[in-house]
XYZ file of C-alpha atoms in Angstrom:
350
model
C -19.395 -33.842 -88.044
C -19.760 -31.427 -90.941
C -18.536 -34.095 -93.356
C -21.190 -36.521 -92.091
C -23.926 -33.915 -92.380
C -23.027 -32.937 -95.909
C -21.850 -36.267 -97.246
C -22.798 -36.561 -100.901
C -23.114 -32.800 -101.495
C -20.957 -31.225 -104.139
C -18.019 -29.089 -102.989
C -19.697 -25.937 -104.340
C -22.915 -26.571 -102.424
C -21.004 -27.251 -99.212
C -19.102 -23.976 -99.518
C -22.374 -22.149 -100.078
C -23.929 -23.627 -96.929
C -20.857 -22.812 -94.815
C -20.987 -19.211 -96.061
C -24.627 -18.981 -95.032
C -23.682 -20.091 -91.517
C -20.923 -17.487 -91.204
C -21.771 -14.629 -88.794
C -22.839 -11.357 -90.402
C -19.825 -9.166 -91.109
C -19.577 -5.406 -90.993
C -19.490 -5.274 -94.772
C -22.855 -7.035 -94.989
C -24.712 -4.096 -93.387
C -22.759 -1.194 -94.864
C -25.303 -0.921 -97.680
C -27.999 -0.170 -95.115
C -26.090 2.853 -93.821
C -23.948 4.244 -96.610
C -25.264 7.636 -97.668
C -28.074 7.404 -95.089
C -28.842 9.267 -91.863
C -29.035 7.633 -88.447
C -31.120 9.462 -85.833
C -30.414 9.233 -82.123
C -33.671 9.956 -80.308
C -33.386 11.270 -76.746
C -36.210 12.149 -74.372
C -34.497 15.128 -72.740
C -33.083 18.533 -73.669
C -29.626 19.177 -75.085
C -27.923 20.605 -71.998
C -28.075 17.678 -69.568
C -26.141 14.431 -69.511
C -28.624 12.700 -71.853
C -28.302 15.493 -74.387
C -24.529 15.750 -74.107
C -24.046 11.976 -74.326
C -26.286 11.689 -77.381
C -24.374 14.524 -79.062
C -21.095 12.828 -78.133
C -22.209 9.573 -79.747
C -23.554 11.474 -82.749
C -20.149 13.092 -83.238
C -18.216 9.825 -83.171
C -20.292 6.771 -84.062
C -20.321 7.506 -87.780
C -16.652 6.461 -87.767
C -17.392 2.941 -86.558
C -20.810 2.082 -88.048
C -20.327 0.218 -91.338
C -21.153 2.521 -94.252
C -20.342 5.612 -92.134
C -23.818 7.216 -92.083
C -24.605 10.796 -91.158
C -25.618 11.069 -87.495
C -28.230 13.458 -86.114
C -29.737 13.875 -82.634
C -33.460 14.475 -82.131
C -34.725 15.738 -78.765
C -38.227 14.780 -77.634
C -38.532 15.793 -73.965
C -41.543 14.881 -71.890
C -42.726 12.689 -68.987
C -39.213 11.958 -67.753
C -38.169 10.406 -71.074
C -41.235 8.162 -71.423
C -42.697 10.229 -74.283
C -39.673 9.525 -76.500
C -39.477 5.865 -75.438
C -43.161 5.307 -76.270
C -42.734 7.016 -79.644
C -39.614 4.986 -80.416
C -41.266 1.668 -79.568
C -44.560 2.268 -81.388
C -44.046 4.848 -84.146
C -40.389 5.307 -85.134
C -39.043 3.357 -88.138
C -37.760 -0.144 -87.352
C -35.083 -0.195 -90.057
C -32.161 0.284 -87.687
C -31.608 3.910 -88.638
C -33.379 5.288 -85.565
C -31.753 4.544 -82.201
C -32.973 5.521 -78.735
C -31.093 6.669 -75.667
C -33.550 5.114 -73.198
C -34.335 6.699 -69.833
C -32.291 5.179 -67.028
C -35.578 4.507 -65.229
C -36.967 2.501 -68.172
C -37.242 -0.709 -66.172
C -38.687 0.974 -63.087
C -41.246 2.865 -65.158
C -42.412 -0.264 -66.981
C -42.750 -2.192 -63.734
C -44.465 0.560 -61.770
C -46.506 2.343 -64.445
C -47.565 -0.331 -66.951
C -50.591 1.700 -68.135
C -48.492 4.790 -68.938
C -45.563 2.969 -70.491
C -46.130 1.777 -74.056
C -42.825 -0.058 -74.515
C -41.358 -3.366 -73.334
C -37.763 -3.347 -72.119
C -37.172 -7.005 -72.933
C -38.005 -6.313 -76.582
C -35.450 -3.512 -76.920
C -31.974 -4.551 -78.033
C -29.259 -2.891 -75.965
C -26.154 -1.918 -77.919
C -24.190 -0.771 -74.842
C -23.855 2.123 -72.425
C -21.329 4.942 -72.159
C -21.577 5.418 -68.397
C -23.799 4.959 -65.368
C -24.308 7.191 -62.341
C -26.152 7.290 -59.033
C -29.103 9.617 -58.684
C -28.267 11.957 -55.812
C -30.621 14.156 -53.801
C -29.013 17.583 -53.483
C -30.471 20.607 -51.667
C -29.459 24.231 -51.253
C -27.715 24.859 -47.939
C -29.987 27.830 -47.275
C -33.038 25.530 -47.500
C -32.525 24.788 -43.823
C -31.968 21.095 -44.580
C -28.456 19.759 -44.072
C -29.161 16.116 -43.200
C -31.662 13.324 -43.766
C -33.060 13.957 -40.296
C -33.797 17.560 -41.312
C -35.503 16.251 -44.456
C -37.968 14.362 -42.275
C -38.879 17.475 -40.293
C -38.894 20.339 -42.791
C -41.014 20.647 -45.945
C -39.052 21.571 -49.063
C -39.791 21.665 -52.808
C -38.097 19.455 -55.393
C -38.036 19.970 -59.172
C -38.914 17.131 -61.553
C -39.182 16.458 -65.278
C -41.966 13.898 -64.823
C -43.115 10.719 -63.111
C -40.848 8.526 -65.238
C -37.716 10.319 -64.055
C -35.499 9.805 -60.988
C -36.292 13.447 -60.231
C -39.762 12.242 -59.237
C -39.260 8.595 -58.303
C -36.410 9.105 -55.831
C -38.075 11.855 -53.733
C -41.411 10.026 -53.870
C -39.739 6.836 -52.633
C -37.987 8.667 -49.803
C -41.266 10.279 -48.779
C -42.905 6.851 -48.643
C -40.124 4.851 -47.012
C -38.475 7.378 -44.710
C -41.187 9.940 -44.048
C -39.389 12.843 -45.697
C -41.460 15.901 -46.575
C -40.591 16.772 -50.165
C -43.154 18.456 -52.404
C -42.418 17.504 -56.020
C -43.009 20.086 -58.743
C -43.170 18.442 -62.184
C -42.824 19.812 -65.707
C -39.209 20.983 -66.012
C -37.501 20.157 -69.315
C -34.061 18.739 -68.628
C -31.489 18.876 -65.839
C -30.009 22.248 -66.799
C -33.380 23.985 -66.522
C -34.021 22.275 -63.212
C -30.633 23.362 -61.891
C -31.392 26.918 -62.998
C -34.720 26.741 -61.161
C -32.875 25.588 -58.057
C -30.321 28.372 -58.411
C -33.095 30.952 -58.774
C -34.908 29.660 -55.712
C -37.937 28.173 -57.484
C -37.150 24.832 -55.816
C -34.934 23.833 -52.913
C -33.417 20.721 -54.470
C -33.298 18.004 -57.102
C -32.545 14.297 -57.494
C -30.120 14.136 -60.425
C -27.305 11.838 -61.482
C -24.049 12.760 -59.794
C -22.343 13.340 -63.151
C -25.021 15.924 -63.978
C -24.246 17.696 -60.706
C -20.483 17.686 -60.789
C -20.168 18.509 -64.498
C -22.637 21.413 -64.517
C -22.196 22.877 -61.010
C -18.824 21.780 -59.572
C -18.494 25.083 -57.711
C -21.559 24.207 -55.631
C -19.666 21.389 -53.926
C -16.289 22.950 -53.136
C -15.233 22.102 -49.607
C -17.971 19.464 -49.385
C -15.848 16.768 -47.740
C -14.425 19.234 -45.229
C -17.999 20.270 -44.328
C -17.282 23.832 -45.317
C -19.984 26.302 -46.284
C -20.587 24.857 -49.765
C -23.638 26.085 -51.693
C -25.339 22.685 -52.045
C -25.413 19.509 -49.965
C -25.760 15.931 -51.268
C -27.951 14.015 -48.810
C -28.510 10.520 -50.185
C -27.798 8.494 -53.343
C -29.616 5.720 -55.213
C -27.582 2.880 -56.701
C -25.998 -0.501 -56.052
C -22.634 0.833 -54.874
C -21.501 4.271 -53.745
C -20.524 6.780 -56.403
C -16.889 7.788 -56.581
C -16.447 11.241 -55.069
C -19.414 11.003 -52.690
C -18.533 7.891 -50.757
C -19.524 9.720 -47.565
C -23.133 10.070 -48.795
C -25.347 7.114 -47.768
C -27.176 4.835 -50.174
C -30.946 4.758 -49.743
C -30.916 1.060 -48.820
C -28.444 1.761 -45.997
C -31.103 3.889 -44.302
C -33.730 1.132 -44.409
C -34.143 -1.676 -41.906
C -37.033 -3.486 -43.586
C -35.955 -6.143 -46.118
C -38.858 -5.413 -48.492
C -38.065 -1.695 -48.391
C -34.448 -2.432 -49.298
C -35.662 -4.493 -52.270
C -37.633 -1.466 -53.476
C -34.499 0.673 -53.131
C -32.462 -1.852 -55.115
C -35.056 -1.882 -57.882
C -34.772 1.910 -58.167
C -30.978 1.544 -58.139
C -31.154 -0.292 -61.480
C -30.983 3.134 -63.127
C -27.297 3.316 -62.261
C -26.693 0.173 -64.338
C -28.575 1.295 -67.462
C -27.040 4.769 -67.499
C -26.600 6.475 -70.867
C -26.629 4.090 -73.822
C -28.399 3.148 -77.062
C -30.988 0.565 -78.091
C -32.496 -0.807 -81.288
C -36.295 -1.081 -81.526
C -38.207 -4.361 -81.677
C -38.473 -5.540 -85.255
C -35.116 -4.113 -86.366
C -33.167 -6.483 -88.646
C -31.384 -9.038 -86.455
C -28.291 -8.896 -88.644
C -27.644 -5.395 -87.285
C -27.254 -6.473 -83.670
C -23.778 -7.976 -83.690
C -22.048 -5.315 -85.867
C -23.743 -2.397 -84.075
C -22.831 -3.783 -80.669
C -19.279 -4.192 -81.899
C -19.309 -0.596 -83.190
C -20.567 0.710 -79.834
C -17.929 -1.219 -77.910
C -15.224 -0.009 -80.269
C -16.118 3.674 -79.962
C -16.270 3.589 -76.144
C -12.661 2.364 -76.147
C -11.517 5.005 -78.641
C -9.071 7.533 -77.141
C -10.529 10.440 -79.096
C -14.042 9.549 -77.918
C -12.949 9.279 -74.284
C -11.079 12.589 -74.466
C -14.124 14.310 -75.985
C -16.391 12.789 -73.319
C -14.357 14.295 -70.498
C -14.286 17.636 -72.289
C -18.092 17.531 -72.235
C -18.093 16.760 -68.505
C -19.050 13.110 -69.041
C -17.589 9.824 -67.853
C -16.824 6.652 -69.789
C -17.373 3.392 -67.890
C -19.095 1.198 -70.489
C -20.987 -2.068 -70.255
C -21.395 -4.240 -73.370
C -24.856 -4.525 -74.903
C -25.173 -8.273 -74.397
C -24.369 -7.876 -70.689
C -26.939 -5.098 -70.231
C -29.503 -7.296 -72.005
C -29.027 -10.001 -69.371
C -29.324 -7.455 -66.545
C -32.499 -6.004 -68.073
C -34.098 -9.431 -68.451
C -33.268 -10.319 -64.845
C -34.572 -7.013 -63.472
C -37.805 -7.345 -65.433
C -38.376 -10.577 -63.510
C -38.462 -8.670 -60.206
C -40.893 -10.232 -57.743
C -44.497 -9.076 -58.318
C -44.754 -8.571 -54.549
C -41.851 -6.096 -54.606
C -43.286 -4.340 -57.659
C -46.734 -4.012 -56.100
C -45.278 -2.712 -52.848
C -43.162 -0.128 -54.683
C -46.114 0.977 -56.819
C -48.380 1.421 -53.809
C -45.730 3.274 -51.828
C -44.772 5.711 -54.589
C -48.058 6.281 -56.412
C -50.590 5.256 -53.795
C -53.090 2.406 -53.788
C -55.701 2.471 -56.560
């Protein structure tokens, strides 16, 4: 077929055309990164799982990105990660030297809060994720709430980083769908500060990823499965499948009988798929996509990287960038009826 297409061309011209059709190699982009600095932008503080994962990637990705650039992490907390995502999409350079660790609720926020969100998930290019986790509602035992039934009867306070975060969206959804009585206090900067607020009694509980709980406060859950007098109690989790280690804790959708309500719960569960990863902005050179995805996949299989992740209290259960891209595109096509119902339930009719 190639011979027919190029019949009559000189051998030199044919070689040149074949070379042009060859996929971009790692060497082709090394000039864009050699001696340069790559910034990982993250919309949360340094102490939580976003901060620790971004620092982990910053410590290792220079070894696999062609040209071996310097890596730095920039924290821009605010609005549950939306502030950084908006900045990344609209203001940050599009040269491929600024990457974003997007909020796990990126899809949910775009669907439910289109006027507040200034980015488009389908236009971001996912490079891959390090791990995913289920958001889990945890309360202090001395709050007087030890079950979901108690949560429907007793008013308690919950800490939150902002309306774009699971720390707001999960409690708000439970209030709407199950009649729980959680008062959400917004404005905390990162999971560590929220956990400190919970420890000091400022709030009774939080909805955080299970990895954030078990890595920062493992002592709170000792004897949990034996129903001993542990400090904190996980009540419910949001995700597609149950998180390892808390299989006894119900998924939100398991508590719902209405099909439309379960669809809302599944939409929120998309956060467990996105997890902690990196994206390129719209407009970044397309030749970067394949080598950077390959670099991300390579580092998440590296033994030194995995060992360092566990030292930092993090997991490694990656998904390739191209696979996340398909998931994102599918989730962004969620039924408008489901989206409208979720928006009205969580934020109220306007």
